[in-house]
PDB file of C-alpha atoms and ligand atoms in Angstrom:
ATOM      1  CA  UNK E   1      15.718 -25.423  35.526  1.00  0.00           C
ATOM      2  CA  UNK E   2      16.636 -21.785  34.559  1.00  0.00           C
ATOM      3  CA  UNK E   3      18.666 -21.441  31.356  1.00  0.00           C
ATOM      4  CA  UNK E   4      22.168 -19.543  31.738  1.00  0.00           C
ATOM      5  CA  UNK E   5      23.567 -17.547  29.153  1.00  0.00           C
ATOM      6  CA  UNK E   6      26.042 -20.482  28.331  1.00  0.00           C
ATOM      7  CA  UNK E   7      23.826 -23.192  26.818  1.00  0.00           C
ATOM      8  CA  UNK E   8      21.139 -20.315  25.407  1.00  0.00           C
ATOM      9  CA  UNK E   9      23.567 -18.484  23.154  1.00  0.00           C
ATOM     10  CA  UNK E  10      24.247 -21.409  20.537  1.00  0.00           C
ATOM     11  CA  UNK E  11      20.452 -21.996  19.999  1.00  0.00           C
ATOM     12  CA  UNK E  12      20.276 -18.007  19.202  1.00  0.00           C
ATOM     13  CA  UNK E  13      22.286 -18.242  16.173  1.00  0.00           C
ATOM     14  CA  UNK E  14      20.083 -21.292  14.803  1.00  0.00           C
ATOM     15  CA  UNK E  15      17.153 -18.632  15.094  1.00  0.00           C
ATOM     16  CA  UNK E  16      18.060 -16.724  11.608  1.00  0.00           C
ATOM     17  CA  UNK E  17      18.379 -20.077   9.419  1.00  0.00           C
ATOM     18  CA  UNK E  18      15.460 -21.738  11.374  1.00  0.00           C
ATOM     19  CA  UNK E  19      12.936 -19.072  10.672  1.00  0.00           C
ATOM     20  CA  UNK E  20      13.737 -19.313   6.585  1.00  0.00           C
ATOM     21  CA  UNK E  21      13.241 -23.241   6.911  1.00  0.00           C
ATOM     22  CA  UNK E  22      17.308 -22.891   6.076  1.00  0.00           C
ATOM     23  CA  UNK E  23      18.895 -24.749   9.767  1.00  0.00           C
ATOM     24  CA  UNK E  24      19.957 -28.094   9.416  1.00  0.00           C
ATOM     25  CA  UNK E  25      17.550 -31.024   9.664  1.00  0.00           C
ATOM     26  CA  UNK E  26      19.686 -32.675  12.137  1.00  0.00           C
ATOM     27  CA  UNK E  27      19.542 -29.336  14.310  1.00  0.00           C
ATOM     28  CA  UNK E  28      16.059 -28.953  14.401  1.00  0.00           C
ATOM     29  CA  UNK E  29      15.009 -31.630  16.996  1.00  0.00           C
ATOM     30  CA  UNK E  30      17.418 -29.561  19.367  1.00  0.00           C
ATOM     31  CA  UNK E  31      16.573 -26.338  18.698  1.00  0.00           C
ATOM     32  CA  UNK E  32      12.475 -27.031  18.785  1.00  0.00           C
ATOM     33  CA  UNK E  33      13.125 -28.702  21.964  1.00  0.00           C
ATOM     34  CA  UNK E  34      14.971 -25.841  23.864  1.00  0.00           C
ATOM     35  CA  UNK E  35      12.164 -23.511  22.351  1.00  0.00           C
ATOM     36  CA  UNK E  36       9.635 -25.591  24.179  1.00  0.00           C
ATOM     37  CA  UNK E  37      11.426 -24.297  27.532  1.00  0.00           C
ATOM     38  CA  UNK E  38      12.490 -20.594  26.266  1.00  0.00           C
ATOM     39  CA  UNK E  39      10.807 -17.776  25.955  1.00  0.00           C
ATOM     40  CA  UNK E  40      13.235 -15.454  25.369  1.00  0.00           C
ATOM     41  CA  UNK E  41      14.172 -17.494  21.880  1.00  0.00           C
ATOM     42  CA  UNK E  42      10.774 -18.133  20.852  1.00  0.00           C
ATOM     43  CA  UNK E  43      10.503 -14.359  21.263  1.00  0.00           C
ATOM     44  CA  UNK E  44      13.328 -13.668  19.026  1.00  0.00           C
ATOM     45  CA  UNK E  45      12.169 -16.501  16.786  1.00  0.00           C
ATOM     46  CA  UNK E  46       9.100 -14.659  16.331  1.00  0.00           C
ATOM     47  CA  UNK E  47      11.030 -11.347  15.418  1.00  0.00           C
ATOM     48  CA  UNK E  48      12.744 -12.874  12.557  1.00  0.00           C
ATOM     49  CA  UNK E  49       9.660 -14.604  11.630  1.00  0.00           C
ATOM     50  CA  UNK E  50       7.823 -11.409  11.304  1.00  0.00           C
ATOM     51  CA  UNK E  51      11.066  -9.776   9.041  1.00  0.00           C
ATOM     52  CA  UNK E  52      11.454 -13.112   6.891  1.00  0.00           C
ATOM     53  CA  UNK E  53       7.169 -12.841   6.505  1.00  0.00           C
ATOM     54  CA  UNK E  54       7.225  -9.370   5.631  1.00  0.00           C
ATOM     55  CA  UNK E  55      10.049  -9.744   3.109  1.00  0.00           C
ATOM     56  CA  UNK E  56       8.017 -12.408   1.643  1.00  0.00           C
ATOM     57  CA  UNK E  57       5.103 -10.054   1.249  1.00  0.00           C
ATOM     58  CA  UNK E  58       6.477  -6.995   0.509  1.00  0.00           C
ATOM     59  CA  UNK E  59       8.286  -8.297  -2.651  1.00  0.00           C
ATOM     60  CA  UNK E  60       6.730  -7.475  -5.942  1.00  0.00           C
ATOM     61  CA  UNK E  61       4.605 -10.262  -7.113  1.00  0.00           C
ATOM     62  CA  UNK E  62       6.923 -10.784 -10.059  1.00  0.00           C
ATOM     63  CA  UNK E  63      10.409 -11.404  -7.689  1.00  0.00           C
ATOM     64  CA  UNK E  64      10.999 -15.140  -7.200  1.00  0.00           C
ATOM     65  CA  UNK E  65      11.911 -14.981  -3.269  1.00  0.00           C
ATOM     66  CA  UNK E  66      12.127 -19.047  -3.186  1.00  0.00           C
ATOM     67  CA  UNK E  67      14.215 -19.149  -6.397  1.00  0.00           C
ATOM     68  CA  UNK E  68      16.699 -16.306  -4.650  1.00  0.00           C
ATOM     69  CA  UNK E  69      16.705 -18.025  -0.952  1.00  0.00           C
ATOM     70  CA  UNK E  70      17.348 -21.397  -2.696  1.00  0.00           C
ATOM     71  CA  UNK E  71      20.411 -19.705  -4.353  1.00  0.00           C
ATOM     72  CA  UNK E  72      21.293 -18.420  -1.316  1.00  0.00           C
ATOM     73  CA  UNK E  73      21.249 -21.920   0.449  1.00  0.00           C
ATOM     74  CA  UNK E  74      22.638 -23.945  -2.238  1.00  0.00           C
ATOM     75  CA  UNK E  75      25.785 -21.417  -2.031  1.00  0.00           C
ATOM     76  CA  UNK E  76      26.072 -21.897   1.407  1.00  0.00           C
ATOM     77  CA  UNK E  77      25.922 -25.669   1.723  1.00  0.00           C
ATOM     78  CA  UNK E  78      28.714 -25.862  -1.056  1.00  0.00           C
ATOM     79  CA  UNK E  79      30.545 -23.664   1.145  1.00  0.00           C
ATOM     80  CA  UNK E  80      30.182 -25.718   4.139  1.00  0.00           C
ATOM     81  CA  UNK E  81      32.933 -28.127   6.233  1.00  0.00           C
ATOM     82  CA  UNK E  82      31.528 -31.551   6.536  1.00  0.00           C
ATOM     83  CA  UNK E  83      31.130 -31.453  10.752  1.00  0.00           C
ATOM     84  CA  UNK E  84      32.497 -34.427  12.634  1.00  0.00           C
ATOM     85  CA  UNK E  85      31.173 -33.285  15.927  1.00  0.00           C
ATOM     86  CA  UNK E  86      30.591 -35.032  18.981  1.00  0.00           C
ATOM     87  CA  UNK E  87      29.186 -34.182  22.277  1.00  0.00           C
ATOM     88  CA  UNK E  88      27.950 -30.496  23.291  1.00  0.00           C
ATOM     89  CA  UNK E  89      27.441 -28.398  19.905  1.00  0.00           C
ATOM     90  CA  UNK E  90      29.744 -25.710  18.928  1.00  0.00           C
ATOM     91  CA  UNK E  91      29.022 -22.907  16.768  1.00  0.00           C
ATOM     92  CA  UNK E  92      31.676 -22.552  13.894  1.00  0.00           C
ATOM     93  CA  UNK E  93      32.172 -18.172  13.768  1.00  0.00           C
ATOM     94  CA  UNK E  94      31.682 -18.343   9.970  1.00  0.00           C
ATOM     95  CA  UNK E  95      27.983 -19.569  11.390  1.00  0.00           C
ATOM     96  CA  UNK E  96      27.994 -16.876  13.688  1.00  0.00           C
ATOM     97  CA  UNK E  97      28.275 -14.732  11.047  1.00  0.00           C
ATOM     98  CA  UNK E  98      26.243 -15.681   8.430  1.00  0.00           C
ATOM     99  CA  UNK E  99      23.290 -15.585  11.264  1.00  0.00           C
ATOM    100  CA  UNK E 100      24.342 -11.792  10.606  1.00  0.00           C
ATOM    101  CA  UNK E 101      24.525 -11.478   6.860  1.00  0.00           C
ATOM    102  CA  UNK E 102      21.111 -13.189   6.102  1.00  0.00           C
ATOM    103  CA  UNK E 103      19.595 -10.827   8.414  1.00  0.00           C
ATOM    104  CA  UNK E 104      21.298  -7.974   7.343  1.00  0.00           C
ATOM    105  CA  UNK E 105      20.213  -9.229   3.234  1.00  0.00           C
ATOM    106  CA  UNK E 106      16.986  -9.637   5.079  1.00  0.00           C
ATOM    107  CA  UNK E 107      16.524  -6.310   6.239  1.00  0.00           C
ATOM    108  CA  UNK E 108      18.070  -4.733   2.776  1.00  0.00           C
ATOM    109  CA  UNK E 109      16.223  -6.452   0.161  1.00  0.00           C
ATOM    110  CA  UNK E 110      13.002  -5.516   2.695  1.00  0.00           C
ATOM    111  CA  UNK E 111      13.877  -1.522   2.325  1.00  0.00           C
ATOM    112  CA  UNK E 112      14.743  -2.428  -1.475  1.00  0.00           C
ATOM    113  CA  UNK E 113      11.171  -3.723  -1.991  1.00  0.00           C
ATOM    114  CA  UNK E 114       9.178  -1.099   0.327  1.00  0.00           C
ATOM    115  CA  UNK E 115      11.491   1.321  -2.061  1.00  0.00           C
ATOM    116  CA  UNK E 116      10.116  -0.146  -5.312  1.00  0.00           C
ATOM    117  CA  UNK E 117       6.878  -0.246  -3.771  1.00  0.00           C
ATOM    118  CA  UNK E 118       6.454   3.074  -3.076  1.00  0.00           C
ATOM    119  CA  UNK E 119       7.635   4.564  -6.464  1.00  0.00           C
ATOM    120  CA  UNK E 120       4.987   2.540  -8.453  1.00  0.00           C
ATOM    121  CA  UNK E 121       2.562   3.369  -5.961  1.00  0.00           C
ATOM    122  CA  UNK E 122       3.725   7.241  -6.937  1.00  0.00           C
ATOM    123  CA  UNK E 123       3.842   6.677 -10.638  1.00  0.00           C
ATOM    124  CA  UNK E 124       0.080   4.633 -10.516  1.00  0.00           C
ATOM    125  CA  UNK E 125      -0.965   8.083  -9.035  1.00  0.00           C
ATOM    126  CA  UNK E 126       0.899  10.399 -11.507  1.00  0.00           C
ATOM    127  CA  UNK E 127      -0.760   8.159 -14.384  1.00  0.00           C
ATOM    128  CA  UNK E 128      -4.231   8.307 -12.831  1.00  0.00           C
ATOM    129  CA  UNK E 129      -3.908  12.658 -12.907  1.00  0.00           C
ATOM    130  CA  UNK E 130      -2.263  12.862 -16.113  1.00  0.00           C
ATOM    131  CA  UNK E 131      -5.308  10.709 -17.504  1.00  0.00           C
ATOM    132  CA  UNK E 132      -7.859  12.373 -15.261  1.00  0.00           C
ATOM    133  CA  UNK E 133      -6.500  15.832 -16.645  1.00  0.00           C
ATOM    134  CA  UNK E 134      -6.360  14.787 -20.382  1.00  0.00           C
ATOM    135  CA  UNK E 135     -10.163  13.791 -19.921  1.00  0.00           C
ATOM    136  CA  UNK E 136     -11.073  17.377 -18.741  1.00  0.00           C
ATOM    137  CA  UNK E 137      -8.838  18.959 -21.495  1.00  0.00           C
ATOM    138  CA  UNK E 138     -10.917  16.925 -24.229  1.00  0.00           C
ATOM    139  CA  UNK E 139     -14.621  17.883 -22.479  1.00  0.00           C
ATOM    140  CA  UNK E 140     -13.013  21.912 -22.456  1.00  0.00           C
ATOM    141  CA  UNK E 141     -12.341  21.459 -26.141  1.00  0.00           C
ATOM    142  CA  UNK E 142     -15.262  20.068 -27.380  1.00  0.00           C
ATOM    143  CA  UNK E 143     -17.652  22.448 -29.404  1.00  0.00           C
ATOM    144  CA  UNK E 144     -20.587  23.752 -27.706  1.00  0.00           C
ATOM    145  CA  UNK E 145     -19.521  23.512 -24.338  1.00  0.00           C
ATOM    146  CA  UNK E 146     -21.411  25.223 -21.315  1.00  0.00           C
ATOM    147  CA  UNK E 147     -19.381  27.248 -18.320  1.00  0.00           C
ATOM    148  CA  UNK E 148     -20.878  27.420 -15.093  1.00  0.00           C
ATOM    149  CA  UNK E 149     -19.986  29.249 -12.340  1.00  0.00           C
ATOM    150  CA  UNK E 150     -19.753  26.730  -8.628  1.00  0.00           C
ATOM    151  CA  UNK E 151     -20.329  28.609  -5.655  1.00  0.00           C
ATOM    152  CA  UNK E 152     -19.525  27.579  -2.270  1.00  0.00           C
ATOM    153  CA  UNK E 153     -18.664  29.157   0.954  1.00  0.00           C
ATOM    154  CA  UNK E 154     -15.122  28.629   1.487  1.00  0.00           C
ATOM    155  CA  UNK E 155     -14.362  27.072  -2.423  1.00  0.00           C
ATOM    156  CA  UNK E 156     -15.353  28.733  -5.971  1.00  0.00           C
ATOM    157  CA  UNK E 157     -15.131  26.204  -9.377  1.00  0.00           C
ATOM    158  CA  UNK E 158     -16.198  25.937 -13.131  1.00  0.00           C
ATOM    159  CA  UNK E 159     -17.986  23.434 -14.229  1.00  0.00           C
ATOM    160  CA  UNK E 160     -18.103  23.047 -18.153  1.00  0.00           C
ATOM    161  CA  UNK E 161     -20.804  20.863 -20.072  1.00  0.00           C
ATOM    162  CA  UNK E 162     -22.850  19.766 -22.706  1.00  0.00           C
ATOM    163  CA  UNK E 163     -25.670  19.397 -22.374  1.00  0.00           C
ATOM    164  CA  UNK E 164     -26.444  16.285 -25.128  1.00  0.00           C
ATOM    165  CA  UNK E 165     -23.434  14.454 -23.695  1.00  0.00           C
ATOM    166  CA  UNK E 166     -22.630  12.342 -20.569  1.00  0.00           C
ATOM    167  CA  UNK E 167     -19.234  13.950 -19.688  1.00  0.00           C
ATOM    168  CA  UNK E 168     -18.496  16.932 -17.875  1.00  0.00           C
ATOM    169  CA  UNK E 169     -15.360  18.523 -16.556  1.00  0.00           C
ATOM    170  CA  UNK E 170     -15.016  20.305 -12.797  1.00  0.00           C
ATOM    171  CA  UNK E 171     -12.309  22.492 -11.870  1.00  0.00           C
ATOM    172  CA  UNK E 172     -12.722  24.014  -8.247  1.00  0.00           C
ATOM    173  CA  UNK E 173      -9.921  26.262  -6.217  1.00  0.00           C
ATOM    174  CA  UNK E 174     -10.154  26.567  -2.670  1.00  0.00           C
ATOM    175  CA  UNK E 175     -11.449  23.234  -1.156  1.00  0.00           C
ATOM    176  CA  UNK E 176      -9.922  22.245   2.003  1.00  0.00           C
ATOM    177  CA  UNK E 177      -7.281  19.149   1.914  1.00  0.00           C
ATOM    178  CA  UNK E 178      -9.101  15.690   3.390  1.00  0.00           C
ATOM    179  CA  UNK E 179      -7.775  13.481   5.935  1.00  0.00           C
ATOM    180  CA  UNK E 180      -7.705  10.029   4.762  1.00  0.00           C
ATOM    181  CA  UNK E 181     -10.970   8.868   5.891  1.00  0.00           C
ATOM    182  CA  UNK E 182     -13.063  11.789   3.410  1.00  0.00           C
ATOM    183  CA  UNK E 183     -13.662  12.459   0.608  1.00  0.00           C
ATOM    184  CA  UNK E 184     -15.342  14.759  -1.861  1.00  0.00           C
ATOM    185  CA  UNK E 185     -18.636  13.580  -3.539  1.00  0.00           C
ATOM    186  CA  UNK E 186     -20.285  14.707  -7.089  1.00  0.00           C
ATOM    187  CA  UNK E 187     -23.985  15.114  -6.732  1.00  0.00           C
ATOM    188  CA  UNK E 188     -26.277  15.090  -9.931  1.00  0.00           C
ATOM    189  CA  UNK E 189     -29.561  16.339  -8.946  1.00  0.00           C
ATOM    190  CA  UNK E 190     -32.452  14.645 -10.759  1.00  0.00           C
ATOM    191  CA  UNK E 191     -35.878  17.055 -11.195  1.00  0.00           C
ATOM    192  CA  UNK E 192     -37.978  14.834  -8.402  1.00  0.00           C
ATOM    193  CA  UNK E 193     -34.911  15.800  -5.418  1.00  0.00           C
ATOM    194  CA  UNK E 194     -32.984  12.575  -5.789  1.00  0.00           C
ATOM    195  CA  UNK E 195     -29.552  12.407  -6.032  1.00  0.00           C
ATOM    196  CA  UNK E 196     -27.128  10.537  -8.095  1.00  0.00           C
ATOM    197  CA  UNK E 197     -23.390  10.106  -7.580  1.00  0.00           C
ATOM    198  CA  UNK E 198     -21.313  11.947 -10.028  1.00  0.00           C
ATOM    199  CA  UNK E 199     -17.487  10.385  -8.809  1.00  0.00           C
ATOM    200  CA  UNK E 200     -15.534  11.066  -5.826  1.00  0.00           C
ATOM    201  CA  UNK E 201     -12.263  13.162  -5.995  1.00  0.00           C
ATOM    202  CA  UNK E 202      -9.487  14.791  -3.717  1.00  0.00           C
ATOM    203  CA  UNK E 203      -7.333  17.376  -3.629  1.00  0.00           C
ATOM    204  CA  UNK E 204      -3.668  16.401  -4.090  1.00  0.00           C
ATOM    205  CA  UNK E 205      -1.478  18.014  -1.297  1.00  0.00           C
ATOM    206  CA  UNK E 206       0.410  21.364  -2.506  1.00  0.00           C
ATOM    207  CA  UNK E 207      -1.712  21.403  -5.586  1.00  0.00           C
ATOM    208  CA  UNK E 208      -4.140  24.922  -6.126  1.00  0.00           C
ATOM    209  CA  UNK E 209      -6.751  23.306  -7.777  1.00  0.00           C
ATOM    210  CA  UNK E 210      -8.359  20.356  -8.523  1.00  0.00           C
ATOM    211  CA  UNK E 211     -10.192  18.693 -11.659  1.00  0.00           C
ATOM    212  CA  UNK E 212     -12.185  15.937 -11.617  1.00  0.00           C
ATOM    213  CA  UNK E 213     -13.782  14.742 -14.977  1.00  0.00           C
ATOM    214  CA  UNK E 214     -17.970  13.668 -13.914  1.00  0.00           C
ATOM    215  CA  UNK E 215     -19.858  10.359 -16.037  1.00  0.00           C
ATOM    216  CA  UNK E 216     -23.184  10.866 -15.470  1.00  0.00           C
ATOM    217  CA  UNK E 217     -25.385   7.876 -16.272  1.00  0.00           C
ATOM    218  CA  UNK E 218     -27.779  10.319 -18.259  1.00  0.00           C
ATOM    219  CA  UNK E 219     -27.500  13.467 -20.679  1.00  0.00           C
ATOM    220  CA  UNK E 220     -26.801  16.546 -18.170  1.00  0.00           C
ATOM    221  CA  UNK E 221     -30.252  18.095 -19.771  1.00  0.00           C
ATOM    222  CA  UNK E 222     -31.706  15.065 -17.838  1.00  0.00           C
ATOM    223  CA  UNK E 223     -30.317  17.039 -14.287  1.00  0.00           C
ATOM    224  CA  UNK E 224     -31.190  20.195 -12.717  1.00  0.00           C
ATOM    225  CA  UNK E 225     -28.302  21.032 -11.300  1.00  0.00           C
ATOM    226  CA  UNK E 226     -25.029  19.419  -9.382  1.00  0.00           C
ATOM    227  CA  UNK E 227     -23.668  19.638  -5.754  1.00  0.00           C
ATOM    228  CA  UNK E 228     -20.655  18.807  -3.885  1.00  0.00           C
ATOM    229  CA  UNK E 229     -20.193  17.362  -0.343  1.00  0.00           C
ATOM    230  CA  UNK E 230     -17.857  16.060   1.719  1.00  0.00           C
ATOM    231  CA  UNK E 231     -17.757  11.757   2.722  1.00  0.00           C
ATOM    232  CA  UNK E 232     -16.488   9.041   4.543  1.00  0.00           C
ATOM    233  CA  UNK E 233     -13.909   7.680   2.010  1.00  0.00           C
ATOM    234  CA  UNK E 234     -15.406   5.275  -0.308  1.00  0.00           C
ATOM    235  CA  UNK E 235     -18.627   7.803  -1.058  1.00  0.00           C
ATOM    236  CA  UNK E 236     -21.995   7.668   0.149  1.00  0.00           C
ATOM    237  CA  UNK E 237     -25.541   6.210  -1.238  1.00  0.00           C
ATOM    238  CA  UNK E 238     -26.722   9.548  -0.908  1.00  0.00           C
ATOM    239  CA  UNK E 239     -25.461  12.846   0.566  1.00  0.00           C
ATOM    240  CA  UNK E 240     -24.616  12.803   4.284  1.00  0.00           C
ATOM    241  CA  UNK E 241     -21.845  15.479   4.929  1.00  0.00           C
ATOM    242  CA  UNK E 242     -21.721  19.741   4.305  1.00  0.00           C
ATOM    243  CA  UNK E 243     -22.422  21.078   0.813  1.00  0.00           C
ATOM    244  CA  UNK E 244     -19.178  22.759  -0.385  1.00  0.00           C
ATOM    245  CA  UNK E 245     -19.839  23.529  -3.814  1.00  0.00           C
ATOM    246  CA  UNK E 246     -23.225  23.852  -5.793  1.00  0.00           C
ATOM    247  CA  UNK E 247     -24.872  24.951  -9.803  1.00  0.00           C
ATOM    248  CA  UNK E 248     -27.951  24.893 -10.968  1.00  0.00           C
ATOM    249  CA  UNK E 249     -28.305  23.836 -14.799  1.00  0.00           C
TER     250      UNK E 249
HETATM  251 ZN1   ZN L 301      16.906 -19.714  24.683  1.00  0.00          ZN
END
């Protein structure tokens, strides 16, 4: 038996209140049954599924989204004509309607979050620089610093060390911007060949130059010299990718 527009339409505006566990208990053996027999509902169940699921997980961890949809439910019911129906359902329009509004809350308090989101993700970053570029202003001040020239083909730097301590500050101008999956890689070069990792660092879009503060696990005296290459994101045992900037000691 095919399914007309007629009977379909009042199980479409259960779909809203079902999907946040919000429709009426006495509603639900009807609604699951008809969704046994439609896919065109279970397809729209499963958009507003995916909306109520990402709201869910999009929220910062310290939002109560149960506390706020119980609100939001306990408001409603108070709100809410006793029904005395009998026979073939009817949907009441203020129903309709709030089918509407909880999506519509849905879909704001989803940009809201993705919003809040994305500015803490910005000021994490702006933290991590501002701390990144303190810790090469402190290694630049201390007494008895070393400058060394990097060389590379495309990218020039300064690297400046001492060589008692464990700390060392890179600047380098000119390296080409990384698509997500690379990254740069810090090389310390040990007398037998080997090399150890000195950090990984990027260059943030738009910016000239780029400083990257290196903790060796040894002295730098320890190190004959340091390289730079380019890595799958997430660094490398050992170097895999073109040297693009390179000192001896
Ligand atoms: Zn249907």
């Amino acid at each position: 038996m095919s399914v007309t527009n007629g009977n379909h339409e009042p199980f479409r505006e259960m779909l809203p209140a079902y999907a946040l566990d919000a429709l009426d208990p006495e509603e639900i053996p009807m609604l699951e049954a008809h969704l046994d027999t439609c896919p065109e509902c279970r397809a729209a169940l499963k958009q507003y599924r995916a909306v109520s699921d990402g709201l869910l997980l999009a929220l910062p961890p310290k939002s109560p989204p149960p506390r706020v949809r119980a609100r939001l439910i306990a408001r409603l019911a108070s709100s809410r004509a006793p029904s005395a129906s009998a026979g073939r359902p009817t949907r009441p329009l203020w129903q309709v309607g709030f089918g509407f509004v909880l999506v519509a809350l849905l879909l704001l308090n989803l940009a809201l979050a993705i919003q809040v989101r994305s500015l803490q993700s910005q000021q994490a970053l702006l933290t991590q620089q501002l701390q990144a570029n303190q810790s090469a202003l402190a290694v630049v001040a201390y007494p008895g610093g070393r400058t060394l020239s990097l060389t590379g083909t495309r990218a020039a730097g300064t690297l400046i060390l001492n060589p008692e301590m464990n700390t060392a500050a890179l600047f380098a101008w000119g390296l080409d911007p990384l698509d997500p999956a690379h990254t740069y890689q810090v090389w310390l070069i040990q007398p037998d060949g080997h090399r150890l990792s000195g950090g990984l660092f990027r260059p943030e879009p738009g910016q000239p130059f780029v400083s990257h503060v290196i903790a060796s696990p040894r002295p730098f005296s320890e190190f004959t010299g340091l390289g730079v290459t380019i890595e799958p994101s997430g660094g490398s045992p050992a170097p895999t990718g073109p040297r693009v900037l390179g000192t001896q000691f």
